[in-house]
Short mmCIF file of N, CA, C and O in Angstrom, two decimals:
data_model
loop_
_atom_site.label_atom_id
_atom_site.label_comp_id
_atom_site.label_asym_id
_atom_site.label_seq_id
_atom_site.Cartn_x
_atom_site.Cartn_y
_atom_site.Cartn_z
N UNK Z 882 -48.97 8.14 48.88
CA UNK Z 882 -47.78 8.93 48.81
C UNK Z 882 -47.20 8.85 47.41
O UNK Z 882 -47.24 7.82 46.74
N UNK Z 883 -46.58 10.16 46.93
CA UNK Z 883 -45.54 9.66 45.70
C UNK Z 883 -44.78 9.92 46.05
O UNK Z 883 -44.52 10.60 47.04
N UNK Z 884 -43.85 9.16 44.91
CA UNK Z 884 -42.22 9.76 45.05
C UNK Z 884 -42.53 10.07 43.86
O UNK Z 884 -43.41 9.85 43.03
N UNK Z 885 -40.76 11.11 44.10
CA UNK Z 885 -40.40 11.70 42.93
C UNK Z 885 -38.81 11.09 42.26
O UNK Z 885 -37.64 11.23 42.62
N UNK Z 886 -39.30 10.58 41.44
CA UNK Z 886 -37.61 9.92 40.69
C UNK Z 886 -37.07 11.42 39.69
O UNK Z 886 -37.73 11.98 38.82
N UNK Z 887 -36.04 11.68 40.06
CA UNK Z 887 -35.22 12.42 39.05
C UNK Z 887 -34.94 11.65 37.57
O UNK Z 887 -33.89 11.00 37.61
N UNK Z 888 -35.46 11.60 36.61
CA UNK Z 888 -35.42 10.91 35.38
C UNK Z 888 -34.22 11.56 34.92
O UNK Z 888 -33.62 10.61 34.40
N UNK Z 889 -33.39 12.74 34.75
CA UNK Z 889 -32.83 13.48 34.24
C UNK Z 889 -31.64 13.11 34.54
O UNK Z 889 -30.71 13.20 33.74
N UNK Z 890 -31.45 12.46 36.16
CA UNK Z 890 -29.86 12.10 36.58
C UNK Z 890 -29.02 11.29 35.80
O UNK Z 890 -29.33 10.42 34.99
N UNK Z 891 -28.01 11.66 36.12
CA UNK Z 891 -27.32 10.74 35.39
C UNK Z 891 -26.39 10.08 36.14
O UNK Z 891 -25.79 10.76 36.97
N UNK Z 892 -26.05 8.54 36.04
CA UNK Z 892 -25.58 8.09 36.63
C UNK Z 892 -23.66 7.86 36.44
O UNK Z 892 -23.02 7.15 35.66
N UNK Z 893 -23.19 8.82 37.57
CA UNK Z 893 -21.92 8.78 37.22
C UNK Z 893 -21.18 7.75 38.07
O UNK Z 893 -21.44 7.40 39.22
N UNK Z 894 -19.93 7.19 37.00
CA UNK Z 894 -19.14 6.10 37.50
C UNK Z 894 -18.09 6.23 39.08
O UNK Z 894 -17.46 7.19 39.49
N UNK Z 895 -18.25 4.90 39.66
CA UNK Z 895 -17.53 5.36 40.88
C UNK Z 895 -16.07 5.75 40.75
O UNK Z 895 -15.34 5.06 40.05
N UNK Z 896 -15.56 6.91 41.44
CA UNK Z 896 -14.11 6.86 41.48
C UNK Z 896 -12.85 5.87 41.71
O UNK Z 896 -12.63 5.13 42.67
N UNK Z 897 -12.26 6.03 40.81
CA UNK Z 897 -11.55 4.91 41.11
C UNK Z 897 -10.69 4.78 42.53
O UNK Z 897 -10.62 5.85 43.13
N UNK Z 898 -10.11 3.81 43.09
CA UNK Z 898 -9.37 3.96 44.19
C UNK Z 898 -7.96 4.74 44.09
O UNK Z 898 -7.45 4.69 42.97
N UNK Z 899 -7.30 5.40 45.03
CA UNK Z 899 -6.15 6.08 45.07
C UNK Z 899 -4.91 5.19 45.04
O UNK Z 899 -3.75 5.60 45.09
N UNK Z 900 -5.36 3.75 44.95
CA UNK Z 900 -4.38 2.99 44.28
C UNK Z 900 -4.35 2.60 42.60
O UNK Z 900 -3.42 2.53 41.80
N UNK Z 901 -5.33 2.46 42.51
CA UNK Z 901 -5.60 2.04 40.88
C UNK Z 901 -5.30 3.82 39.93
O UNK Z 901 -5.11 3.85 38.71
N UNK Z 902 -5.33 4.87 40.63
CA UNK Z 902 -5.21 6.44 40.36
C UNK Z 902 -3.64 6.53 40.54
O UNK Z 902 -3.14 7.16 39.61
N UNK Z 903 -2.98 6.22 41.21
CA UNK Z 903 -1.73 6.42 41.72
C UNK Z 903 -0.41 5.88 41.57
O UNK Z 903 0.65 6.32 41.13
N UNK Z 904 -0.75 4.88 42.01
CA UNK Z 904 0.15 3.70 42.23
C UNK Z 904 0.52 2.33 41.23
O UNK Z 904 1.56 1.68 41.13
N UNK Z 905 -0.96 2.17 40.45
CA UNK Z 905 -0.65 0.74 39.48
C UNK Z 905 0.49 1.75 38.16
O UNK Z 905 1.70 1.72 37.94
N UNK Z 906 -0.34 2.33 37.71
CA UNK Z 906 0.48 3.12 36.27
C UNK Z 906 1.87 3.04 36.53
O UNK Z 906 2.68 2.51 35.77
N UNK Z 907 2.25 3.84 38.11
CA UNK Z 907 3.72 3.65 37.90
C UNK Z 907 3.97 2.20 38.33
O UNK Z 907 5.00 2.08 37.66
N UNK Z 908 3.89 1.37 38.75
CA UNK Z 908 4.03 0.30 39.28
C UNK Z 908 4.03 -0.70 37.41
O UNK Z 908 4.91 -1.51 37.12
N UNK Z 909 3.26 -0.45 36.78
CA UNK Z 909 3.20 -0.55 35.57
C UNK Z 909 4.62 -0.13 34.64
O UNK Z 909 5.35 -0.75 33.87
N UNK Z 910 4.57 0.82 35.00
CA UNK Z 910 5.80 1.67 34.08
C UNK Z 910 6.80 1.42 34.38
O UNK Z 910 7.67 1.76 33.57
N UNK Z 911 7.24 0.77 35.54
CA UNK Z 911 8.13 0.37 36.33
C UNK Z 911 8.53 -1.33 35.71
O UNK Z 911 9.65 -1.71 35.39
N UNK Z 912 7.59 -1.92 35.68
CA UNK Z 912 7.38 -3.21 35.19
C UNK Z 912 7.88 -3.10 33.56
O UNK Z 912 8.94 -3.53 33.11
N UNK Z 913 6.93 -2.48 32.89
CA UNK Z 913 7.33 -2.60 31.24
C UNK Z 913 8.79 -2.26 31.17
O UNK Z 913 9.53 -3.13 30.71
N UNK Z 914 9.48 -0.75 31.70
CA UNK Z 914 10.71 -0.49 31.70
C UNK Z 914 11.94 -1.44 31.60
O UNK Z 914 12.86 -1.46 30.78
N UNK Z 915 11.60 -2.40 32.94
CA UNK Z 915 12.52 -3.24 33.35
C UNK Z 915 12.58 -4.54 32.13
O UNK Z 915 13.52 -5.08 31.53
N UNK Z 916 11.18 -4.71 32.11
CA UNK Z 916 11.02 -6.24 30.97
C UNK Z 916 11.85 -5.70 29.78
O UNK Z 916 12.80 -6.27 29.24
N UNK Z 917 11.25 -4.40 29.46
CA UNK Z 917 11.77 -3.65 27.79
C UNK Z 917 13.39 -3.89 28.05
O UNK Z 917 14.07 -4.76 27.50
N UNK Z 918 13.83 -2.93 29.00
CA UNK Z 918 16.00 -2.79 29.05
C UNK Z 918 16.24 -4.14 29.57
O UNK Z 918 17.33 -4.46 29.10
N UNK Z 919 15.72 -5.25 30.40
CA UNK Z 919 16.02 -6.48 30.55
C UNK Z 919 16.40 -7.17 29.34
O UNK Z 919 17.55 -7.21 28.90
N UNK Z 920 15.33 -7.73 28.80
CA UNK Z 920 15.10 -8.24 27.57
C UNK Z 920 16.48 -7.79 26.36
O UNK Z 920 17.19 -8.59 25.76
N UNK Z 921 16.53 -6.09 26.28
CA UNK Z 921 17.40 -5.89 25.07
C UNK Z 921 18.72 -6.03 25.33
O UNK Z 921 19.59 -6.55 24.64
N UNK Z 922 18.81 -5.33 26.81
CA UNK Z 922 20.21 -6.28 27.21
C UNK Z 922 20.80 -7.41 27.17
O UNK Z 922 21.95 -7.59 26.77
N UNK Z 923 19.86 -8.44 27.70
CA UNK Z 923 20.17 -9.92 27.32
C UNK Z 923 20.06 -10.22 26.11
O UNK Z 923 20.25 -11.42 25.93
N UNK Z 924 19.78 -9.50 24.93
CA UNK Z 924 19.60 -10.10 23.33
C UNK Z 924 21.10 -10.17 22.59
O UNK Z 924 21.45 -10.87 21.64
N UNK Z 925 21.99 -9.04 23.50
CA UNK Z 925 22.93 -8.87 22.92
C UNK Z 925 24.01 -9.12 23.97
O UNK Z 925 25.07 -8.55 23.73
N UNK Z 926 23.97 -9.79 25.01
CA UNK Z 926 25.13 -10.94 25.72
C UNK Z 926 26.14 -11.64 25.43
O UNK Z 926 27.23 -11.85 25.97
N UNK Z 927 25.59 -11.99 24.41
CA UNK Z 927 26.25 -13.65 23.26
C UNK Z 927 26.01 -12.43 21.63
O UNK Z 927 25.04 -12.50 20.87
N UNK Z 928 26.63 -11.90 21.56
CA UNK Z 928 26.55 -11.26 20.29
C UNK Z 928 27.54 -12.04 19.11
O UNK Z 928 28.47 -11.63 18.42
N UNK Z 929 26.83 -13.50 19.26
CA UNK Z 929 27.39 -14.15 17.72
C UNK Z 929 27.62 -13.36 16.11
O UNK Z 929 26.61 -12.95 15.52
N UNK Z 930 28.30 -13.28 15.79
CA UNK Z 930 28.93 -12.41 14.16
C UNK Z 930 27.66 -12.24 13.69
O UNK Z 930 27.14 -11.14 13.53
N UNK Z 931 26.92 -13.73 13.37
CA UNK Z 931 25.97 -13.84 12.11
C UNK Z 931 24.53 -13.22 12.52
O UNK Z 931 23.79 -12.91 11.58
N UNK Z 932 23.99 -12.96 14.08
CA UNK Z 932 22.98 -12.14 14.01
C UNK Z 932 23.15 -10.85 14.00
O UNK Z 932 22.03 -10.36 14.19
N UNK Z 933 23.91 -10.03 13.90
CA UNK Z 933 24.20 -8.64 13.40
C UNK Z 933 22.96 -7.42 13.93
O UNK Z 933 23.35 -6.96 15.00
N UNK Z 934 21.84 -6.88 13.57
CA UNK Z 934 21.18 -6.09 13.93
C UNK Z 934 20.19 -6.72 14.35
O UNK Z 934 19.75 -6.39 15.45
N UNK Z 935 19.50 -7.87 13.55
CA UNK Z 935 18.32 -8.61 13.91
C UNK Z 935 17.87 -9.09 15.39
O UNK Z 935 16.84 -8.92 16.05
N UNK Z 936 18.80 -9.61 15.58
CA UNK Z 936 18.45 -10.13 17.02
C UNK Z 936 18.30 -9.17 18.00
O UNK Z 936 17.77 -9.70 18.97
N UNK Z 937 18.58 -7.68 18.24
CA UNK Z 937 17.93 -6.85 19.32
C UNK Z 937 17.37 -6.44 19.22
O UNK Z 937 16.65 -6.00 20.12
N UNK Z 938 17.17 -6.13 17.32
CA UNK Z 938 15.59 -5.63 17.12
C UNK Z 938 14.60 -6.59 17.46
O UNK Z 938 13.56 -6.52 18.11
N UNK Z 939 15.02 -7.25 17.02
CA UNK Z 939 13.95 -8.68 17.41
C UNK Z 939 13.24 -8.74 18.77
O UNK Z 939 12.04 -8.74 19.07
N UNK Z 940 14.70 -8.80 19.70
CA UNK Z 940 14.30 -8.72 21.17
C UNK Z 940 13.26 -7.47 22.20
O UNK Z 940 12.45 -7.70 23.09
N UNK Z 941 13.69 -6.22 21.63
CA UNK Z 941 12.90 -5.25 21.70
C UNK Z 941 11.45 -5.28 21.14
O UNK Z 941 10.50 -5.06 21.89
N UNK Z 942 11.28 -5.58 19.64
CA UNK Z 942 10.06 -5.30 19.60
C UNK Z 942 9.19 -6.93 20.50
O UNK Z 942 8.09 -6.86 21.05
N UNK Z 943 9.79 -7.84 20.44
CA UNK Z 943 8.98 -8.86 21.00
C UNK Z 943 8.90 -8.17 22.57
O UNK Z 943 7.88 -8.54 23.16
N UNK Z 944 9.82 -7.21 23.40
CA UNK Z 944 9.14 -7.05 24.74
C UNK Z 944 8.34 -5.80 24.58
O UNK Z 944 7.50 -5.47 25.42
N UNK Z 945 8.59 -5.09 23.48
CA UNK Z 945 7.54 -3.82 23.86
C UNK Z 945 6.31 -4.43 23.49
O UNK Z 945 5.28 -3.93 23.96
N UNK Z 946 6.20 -5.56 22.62
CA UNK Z 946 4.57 -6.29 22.14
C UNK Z 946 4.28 -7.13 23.59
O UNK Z 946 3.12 -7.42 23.90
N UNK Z 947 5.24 -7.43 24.32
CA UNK Z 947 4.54 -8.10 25.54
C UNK Z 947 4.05 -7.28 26.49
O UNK Z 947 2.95 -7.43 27.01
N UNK Z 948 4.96 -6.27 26.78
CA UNK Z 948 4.59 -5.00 27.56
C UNK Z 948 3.27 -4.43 27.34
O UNK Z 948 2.33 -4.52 28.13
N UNK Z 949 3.23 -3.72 25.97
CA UNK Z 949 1.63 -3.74 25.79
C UNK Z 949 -0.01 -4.76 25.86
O UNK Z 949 -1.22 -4.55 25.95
N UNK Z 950 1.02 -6.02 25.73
CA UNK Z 950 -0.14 -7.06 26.13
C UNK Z 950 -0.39 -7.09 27.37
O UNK Z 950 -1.59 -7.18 27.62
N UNK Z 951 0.41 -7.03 28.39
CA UNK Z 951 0.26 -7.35 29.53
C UNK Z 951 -0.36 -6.39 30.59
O UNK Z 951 -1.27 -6.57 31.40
N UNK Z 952 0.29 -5.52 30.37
CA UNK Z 952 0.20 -3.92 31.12
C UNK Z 952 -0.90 -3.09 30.23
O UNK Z 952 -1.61 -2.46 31.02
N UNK Z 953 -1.24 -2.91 29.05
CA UNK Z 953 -1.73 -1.88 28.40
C UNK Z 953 -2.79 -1.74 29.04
O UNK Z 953 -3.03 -0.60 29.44
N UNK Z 954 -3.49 -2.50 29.25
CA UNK Z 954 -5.20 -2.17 30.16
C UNK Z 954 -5.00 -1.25 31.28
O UNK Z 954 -5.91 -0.54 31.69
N UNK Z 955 -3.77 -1.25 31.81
CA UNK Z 955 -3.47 -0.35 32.90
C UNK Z 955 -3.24 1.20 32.39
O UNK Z 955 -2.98 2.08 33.20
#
């Protein structure tokens, strides 16, 4: 007997689930949001004289760099 192999196919990737399609991104977006306005809110609580602009810039970019560490693969 032979077979016949299709050499030509190509092998396409499985679909992802209708959770990982749906649900993580916002569940994600939901997450970074909160860490990002958490974070800058609390930077400026205690708004001592002498940190002036620094400290919420500060606070912001350190959560949008965590946000992307954490979440970006999503």
């Amino acid at each position: 007997k032979e077979v016949m192999v299709d050499v030509d196919s190509k092998h396409q990737p499985a679909k992802p689930h209708w959770y990982e399609h749906y649900v993580q991104p916002c569940v994600a977006e939901l997450l970074g949001s909160t860490l990002f306005i958490f974070i800058g809110c609390l930077s400026v609580v205690e708004d001592v004289g002498g940190t002036g602009r620094l400290q919420p810039a500060l606070a912001h970019g350190l959560a949008l760099g965590l946000t992307i560490a954490i979440l970006g693969n999503i």
